[in-house]
GROMACS .gro file of C-alpha atoms in nm:
model
  306
    1MET     CA    1   1.602   2.552   7.787
    2GLU     CA    2   1.633   2.856   7.557
    3GLN     CA    3   1.819   2.797   7.229
    4HIS     CA    4   2.055   3.045   7.059
    5GLY     CA    5   2.174   3.067   6.698
    6LEU     CA    6   2.069   3.125   6.339
    7LEU     CA    7   1.812   2.912   6.162
    8VAL     CA    8   1.796   2.900   5.781
    9ILE     CA    9   1.450   2.804   5.659
   10ASP     CA   10   1.334   2.737   5.302
   11LYS     CA   11   1.015   2.943   5.318
   12PRO     CA   12   0.723   2.782   5.133
   13ALA     CA   13   0.493   2.983   4.906
   14GLY     CA   14   0.173   3.112   5.065
   15LEU     CA   15   0.319   3.197   5.406
   16THR     CA   16   0.434   3.540   5.519
   17SER     CA   17   0.773   3.573   5.684
   18HIS     CA   18   0.589   3.644   6.011
   19ASP     CA   19   0.393   3.318   5.970
   20VAL     CA   20   0.725   3.132   5.961
   21VAL     CA   21   0.850   3.317   6.271
   22GLN     CA   22   0.531   3.225   6.459
   23ARG     CA   23   0.561   2.856   6.372
   24VAL     CA   24   0.926   2.847   6.481
   25ARG     CA   25   0.833   3.021   6.807
   26ARG     CA   26   0.571   2.755   6.873
   27ALA     CA   27   0.809   2.474   6.784
   28LEU     CA   28   1.078   2.609   7.020
   29ARG     CA   29   0.832   2.733   7.283
   30MET     CA   30   1.014   3.064   7.303
   31ARG     CA   31   0.940   3.423   7.200
   32ARG     CA   32   1.283   3.548   7.098
   33VAL     CA   33   1.271   3.462   6.728
   34GLY     CA   34   1.286   3.716   6.444
   35HIS     CA   35   1.374   3.723   6.074
   36THR     CA   36   1.644   3.923   5.895
   37GLY     CA   37   1.459   4.028   5.579
   38THR     CA   38   1.101   3.986   5.457
   39LEU     CA   39   1.003   3.751   5.175
   40ASP     CA   40   0.667   3.817   5.005
   41PRO     CA   41   0.405   3.540   5.042
   42ILE     CA   42   0.444   3.425   4.677
   43ALA     CA   43   0.821   3.390   4.721
   44THR     CA   44   1.007   3.084   4.843
   45GLY     CA   45   1.363   3.026   4.957
   46VAL     CA   46   1.614   3.144   5.214
   47LEU     CA   47   1.473   3.308   5.526
   48VAL     CA   48   1.734   3.357   5.798
   49LEU     CA   49   1.590   3.361   6.151
   50CYS     CA   50   1.760   3.487   6.467
   51VAL     CA   51   1.689   3.265   6.767
   52GLY     CA   52   1.750   3.370   7.128
   53LYS     CA   53   2.060   3.586   7.173
   54ALA     CA   54   2.111   3.590   6.796
   55ALA     CA   55   1.836   3.855   6.786
   56ARG     CA   56   2.100   4.101   6.906
   57LEU     CA   57   2.287   4.044   6.578
   58GLN     CA   58   1.985   4.124   6.363
   59ARG     CA   59   2.105   4.468   6.250
   60PHE     CA   60   2.425   4.320   6.106
   61LEU     CA   61   2.239   4.044   5.924
   62MET     CA   62   1.971   4.273   5.776
   63THR     CA   63   2.228   4.445   5.553
   64ARG     CA   64   2.350   4.129   5.377
   65ASP     CA   65   2.333   4.113   4.996
   66LYS     CA   66   2.060   3.885   4.861
   67GLU     CA   67   2.049   3.652   4.561
   68TYR     CA   68   1.735   3.549   4.375
   69ARG     CA   69   1.608   3.346   4.084
   70ALA     CA   70   1.313   3.543   3.943
   71ARG     CA   71   1.057   3.455   3.674
   72VAL     CA   72   0.932   3.762   3.487
   73ARG     CA   73   0.611   3.758   3.281
   74LEU     CA   74   0.617   3.996   2.985
   75GLY     CA   75   0.300   4.140   2.832
   76PHE     CA   76   0.125   4.333   3.109
   77ALA     CA   77   0.192   4.512   3.438
   78THR     CA   78   0.002   4.466   3.765
   79GLU     CA   79  -0.082   4.694   4.057
   80THR     CA   80   0.138   4.497   4.298
   81HIS     CA   81   0.419   4.438   4.044
   82ASP     CA   82   0.367   4.063   4.091
   83ALA     CA   83   0.120   3.788   3.998
   84MET     CA   84  -0.100   3.862   4.301
   85GLY     CA   85  -0.221   4.198   4.167
   86LYS     CA   86  -0.477   4.307   3.910
   87PRO     CA   87  -0.349   4.397   3.561
   88THR     CA   88  -0.300   4.770   3.508
   89THR     CA   89  -0.225   4.751   3.135
   90PRO     CA   90  -0.385   4.556   2.848
   91VAL     CA   91  -0.204   4.245   2.727
   92ARG     CA   92   0.053   4.335   2.463
   93ASP     CA   93   0.202   4.100   2.207
   94THR     CA   94   0.564   4.020   2.295
   95SER     CA   95   0.655   3.803   1.996
   96SER     CA   96   0.899   4.063   1.863
   97ILE     CA   97   1.101   4.079   2.187
   98THR     CA   98   1.425   3.883   2.153
   99GLU     CA   99   1.687   3.749   2.392
  100ALA     CA  100   1.915   4.031   2.276
  101ASP     CA  101   1.648   4.288   2.371
  102ILE     CA  102   1.620   4.143   2.721
  103GLU     CA  103   1.999   4.118   2.763
  104ARG     CA  104   2.036   4.483   2.659
  105VAL     CA  105   1.777   4.601   2.912
  106LEU     CA  106   1.918   4.387   3.194
  107ALA     CA  107   2.260   4.545   3.136
  108GLU     CA  108   2.102   4.889   3.186
  109PHE     CA  109   1.988   4.791   3.537
  110ARG     CA  110   2.324   4.669   3.667
  111GLY     CA  111   2.497   4.892   3.920
  112GLU     CA  112   2.380   5.153   4.169
  113GLN     CA  113   2.047   5.321   4.104
  114GLU     CA  114   1.740   5.473   4.265
  115GLN     CA  115   1.429   5.257   4.294
  116ILE     CA  116   1.082   5.383   4.382
  117PRO     CA  117   0.915   5.143   4.631
  118PRO     CA  118   0.583   4.994   4.513
  119MET     CA  119   0.256   5.116   4.663
  120TYR     CA  120   0.195   4.760   4.784
  121SER     CA  121   0.483   4.758   5.033
  122ALA     CA  122   0.537   4.799   5.408
  123LYS     CA  123   0.708   5.137   5.368
  124LYS     CA  124   0.530   5.417   5.551
  125LYS     CA  125   0.401   5.756   5.439
  126GLY     CA  126   0.279   5.986   5.714
  127GLY     CA  127   0.288   5.696   5.960
  128ILE     CA  128   0.063   5.476   5.743
  129ARG     CA  129   0.190   5.172   5.553
  130LEU     CA  130   0.178   5.215   5.177
  131TYR     CA  131  -0.019   4.894   5.121
  132GLU     CA  132  -0.295   5.028   5.349
  133LEU     CA  133  -0.320   5.342   5.135
  134ALA     CA  134  -0.313   5.131   4.817
  135ARG     CA  135  -0.604   4.918   4.941
  136ARG     CA  136  -0.803   5.239   4.985
  137GLY     CA  137  -0.737   5.323   4.622
  138GLN     CA  138  -0.482   5.593   4.704
  139SER     CA  139  -0.149   5.645   4.532
  140VAL     CA  140   0.105   5.879   4.693
  141GLU     CA  141   0.446   6.009   4.602
  142ARG     CA  142   0.723   5.784   4.733
  143SER     CA  143   1.082   5.878   4.799
  144PRO     CA  144   1.328   5.672   4.592
  145ILE     CA  145   1.570   5.441   4.773
  146ARG     CA  146   1.930   5.378   4.672
  147VAL     CA  147   1.992   5.016   4.571
  148ARG     CA  148   2.271   4.822   4.403
  149ILE     CA  149   2.220   4.547   4.145
  150GLU     CA  150   2.549   4.360   4.163
  151ASP     CA  151   2.462   4.100   3.901
  152LEU     CA  152   2.164   4.054   3.669
  153GLU     CA  153   2.170   3.767   3.423
  154LEU     CA  154   1.925   3.600   3.186
  155VAL     CA  155   1.936   3.225   3.256
  156GLU     CA  156   1.800   2.914   3.091
  157GLU     CA  157   1.508   2.723   3.236
  158ASP     CA  158   1.410   2.387   3.085
  159GLY     CA  159   1.661   2.450   2.807
  160VAL     CA  160   1.519   2.783   2.686
  161LYS     CA  161   1.565   3.148   2.781
  162ILE     CA  162   1.227   3.280   2.665
  163ARG     CA  163   0.904   3.084   2.699
  164ARG     CA  164   0.621   3.209   2.477
  165PHE     CA  165   0.247   3.161   2.530
  166GLU     CA  166  -0.059   3.157   2.304
  167ASP     CA  167  -0.198   3.481   2.448
  168GLY     CA  168   0.107   3.672   2.323
  169THR     CA  169   0.280   3.696   2.661
  170ALA     CA  170   0.624   3.554   2.734
  171GLU     CA  171   0.833   3.464   3.036
  172PHE     CA  172   1.202   3.462   3.119
  173THR     CA  173   1.410   3.379   3.426
  174MET     CA  174   1.683   3.602   3.564
  175ARG     CA  175   1.940   3.561   3.838
  176VAL     CA  176   1.967   3.870   4.058
  177ARG     CA  177   2.232   3.955   4.316
  178CYS     CA  178   2.146   4.281   4.488
  179SER     CA  179   2.176   4.493   4.799
  180ALA     CA  180   1.938   4.455   5.092
  181GLY     CA  181   1.617   4.652   5.043
  182THR     CA  182   1.592   4.597   4.668
  183TYR     CA  183   1.239   4.520   4.545
  184VAL     CA  184   1.280   4.247   4.282
  185ARG     CA  185   0.914   4.278   4.179
  186THR     CA  186   0.967   4.648   4.110
  187LEU     CA  187   1.278   4.557   3.912
  188ALA     CA  188   1.060   4.323   3.702
  189HIS     CA  189   0.802   4.602   3.655
  190ASP     CA  190   1.070   4.852   3.551
  191ILE     CA  191   1.223   4.604   3.304
  192GLY     CA  192   0.880   4.572   3.142
  193GLN     CA  193   0.853   4.949   3.112
  194ARG     CA  194   1.197   4.968   2.951
  195LEU     CA  195   1.101   4.692   2.703
  196GLY     CA  196   0.776   4.875   2.627
  197CYS     CA  197   0.549   4.577   2.687
  198GLY     CA  198   0.475   4.580   3.061
  199ALA     CA  199   0.589   4.305   3.298
  200HIS     CA  200   0.544   4.166   3.646
  201LEU     CA  201   0.712   3.916   3.875
  202HIS     CA  202   0.561   3.571   3.827
  203GLY     CA  203   0.775   3.369   4.065
  204LEU     CA  204   1.065   3.427   4.305
  205VAL     CA  205   1.314   3.206   4.488
  206ARG     CA  206   1.565   3.363   4.724
  207THR     CA  207   1.873   3.147   4.677
  208ALA     CA  208   2.109   3.320   4.921
  209VAL     CA  209   2.135   3.576   5.201
  210GLY     CA  210   2.503   3.660   5.230
  211GLU     CA  211   2.682   3.325   5.262
  212PHE     CA  212   2.368   3.141   5.375
  213THR     CA  213   2.251   2.952   5.067
  214LEU     CA  214   1.945   2.745   4.983
  215SER     CA  215   2.154   2.428   5.017
  216ARG     CA  216   2.184   2.502   5.392
  217ALA     CA  217   1.811   2.565   5.439
  218LEU     CA  218   1.567   2.330   5.610
  219SER     CA  219   1.201   2.301   5.523
  220LEU     CA  220   0.971   2.434   5.794
  221GLU     CA  221   0.822   2.086   5.839
  222ALA     CA  222   1.166   1.927   5.881
  223PHE     CA  223   1.260   2.179   6.151
  224GLU     CA  224   0.930   2.129   6.334
  225ALA     CA  225   0.993   1.753   6.330
  226LEU     CA  226   1.341   1.804   6.482
  227ALA     CA  227   1.192   2.030   6.750
  228ARG     CA  228   0.932   1.766   6.842
  229GLU     CA  229   1.216   1.516   6.890
  230GLY     CA  230   1.409   1.761   7.110
  231ARG     CA  231   1.679   1.801   6.844
  232ALA     CA  232   1.619   2.163   6.735
  233ALA     CA  233   1.975   2.260   6.835
  234GLU     CA  234   2.106   2.045   6.548
  235ALA     CA  235   1.954   2.291   6.300
  236LEU     CA  236   2.095   2.606   6.458
  237ILE     CA  237   2.409   2.777   6.327
  238PRO     CA  238   2.623   2.877   6.629
  239LEU     CA  239   2.658   3.248   6.709
  240SER     CA  240   3.032   3.224   6.648
  241GLU     CA  241   2.961   3.140   6.280
  242ALA     CA  242   2.690   3.401   6.228
  243LEU     CA  243   2.912   3.682   6.095
  244PRO     CA  244   3.197   3.513   5.905
  245GLU     CA  245   3.276   3.826   5.701
  246MET     CA  246   3.395   4.004   6.019
  247PRO     CA  247   3.751   3.955   6.149
  248ALA     CA  248   3.769   3.764   6.477
  249LEU     CA  249   3.972   3.829   6.790
  250GLN     CA  250   4.015   3.576   7.071
  251LEU     CA  251   4.017   3.744   7.411
  252SER     CA  252   4.196   3.677   7.736
  253GLU     CA  253   3.982   3.607   8.040
  254LEU     CA  254   4.049   3.962   8.164
  255ASP     CA  255   3.938   4.118   7.833
  256VAL     CA  256   3.624   3.902   7.830
  257ARG     CA  257   3.528   4.050   8.168
  258ARG     CA  258   3.598   4.401   8.039
  259VAL     CA  259   3.383   4.347   7.729
  260LEU     CA  260   3.095   4.203   7.934
  261HIS     CA  261   3.092   4.528   8.130
  262GLY     CA  262   3.096   4.735   7.809
  263HIS     CA  263   3.455   4.855   7.848
  264ALA     CA  264   3.693   4.906   7.556
  265ILE     CA  265   3.986   4.667   7.513
  266PRO     CA  266   4.322   4.712   7.336
  267GLY     CA  267   4.300   4.669   6.959
  268ARG     CA  268   4.598   4.820   6.782
  269GLY     CA  269   4.602   4.579   6.486
  270PHE     CA  270   4.329   4.762   6.291
  271ARG     CA  271   4.405   5.058   6.063
  272HIS     CA  272   4.040   5.131   5.976
  273ARG     CA  273   3.710   5.129   6.162
  274THR     CA  274   3.556   4.785   6.129
  275TYR     CA  275   3.332   4.549   6.323
  276VAL     CA  276   3.512   4.263   6.497
  277ARG     CA  277   3.384   3.934   6.642
  278LEU     CA  278   3.508   3.902   6.999
  279LEU     CA  279   3.549   3.538   7.107
  280ASP     CA  280   3.632   3.374   7.438
  281ALA     CA  281   3.894   3.101   7.488
  282TRP     CA  282   3.644   2.834   7.370
  283GLY     CA  283   3.561   3.020   7.047
  284ARG     CA  284   3.219   3.137   7.167
  285LEU     CA  285   3.097   3.476   7.047
  286VAL     CA  286   3.100   3.713   7.345
  287ALA     CA  287   3.030   4.040   7.163
  288VAL     CA  288   3.063   4.238   6.843
  289GLY     CA  289   3.299   4.531   6.882
  290GLU     CA  290   3.405   4.821   6.662
  291SER     CA  291   3.771   4.904   6.618
  292GLU     CA  292   3.869   5.266   6.680
  293PRO     CA  293   4.220   5.303   6.529
  294GLU     CA  294   4.255   5.662   6.647
  295ARG     CA  295   4.230   5.538   7.009
  296GLY     CA  296   4.391   5.198   6.950
  297VAL     CA  297   4.095   5.017   7.107
  298ILE     CA  298   3.793   4.801   7.027
  299GLN     CA  299   3.467   4.926   7.175
  300PRO     CA  300   3.192   4.666   7.238
  301ARG     CA  301   2.875   4.749   7.042
  302VAL     CA  302   2.662   4.438   7.098
  303VAL     CA  303   2.726   4.216   7.401
  304LEU     CA  304   2.586   3.860   7.387
  305GLU     CA  305   2.708   3.704   7.709
  306PRO     CA  306   2.625   3.625   7.981
   0.00000   0.00000   0.00000
């Protein structure tokens, strides 16, 4: 029997997001599984998967803010902006860089800004993915993207804020809360440029996607074990809880039938355009609608049932 809901996995290092999707598909013996935002192979942490009918909600989930705990290595930059790439600058001594210097630079990156995607990314130029061009030794002009860094904070790890190494490099950990589409490894690279010493991302944990936090995540192995026991449904977040930031409206039986046929229903309680969860009498998510105050209706945009 096909399952439906959201699955929050703690992605292990070394796997791509697609690798995780494939393993969950095999565990559930179903094809309709997709993720809501890529994590690089070196990264770990929250990966939200849409299972079954939840795939129809993917576009709403893709736009959620993300939160990360990122380790940044100071001293040299790399071609990929992370520890997987070759150094592109010589190692520079970082002994003169202080906590105050880092705090000052982090403050400069808070707020809305334009970020240039790295060459080693899945963005396309002329129909070709940038990482394919980069592997051929090509570098092309990339259009900047608008991102928002909501919070950026230097945090302690093992009781210290800066860890220094014998080769003159140093490392610090930062907590990042940002808009969807932000490249944290490019943020690390840009911080290194601003400090004048070069930097790259040395480790990354995604701690939250919207309200879905690491504390709610299952390891991939734990989920696969549940699936083998026929208990996979225990790990799935119901569709009715998938979009808690949206207002909810419980429908009459007549309005449920209207929505299932794509027809608008009365909705005069909304003064602005907004998405609304449309629930049946049992609290099940029937559809996501959009209020149209000028018409006094809610128009179904994504229908989940039957």
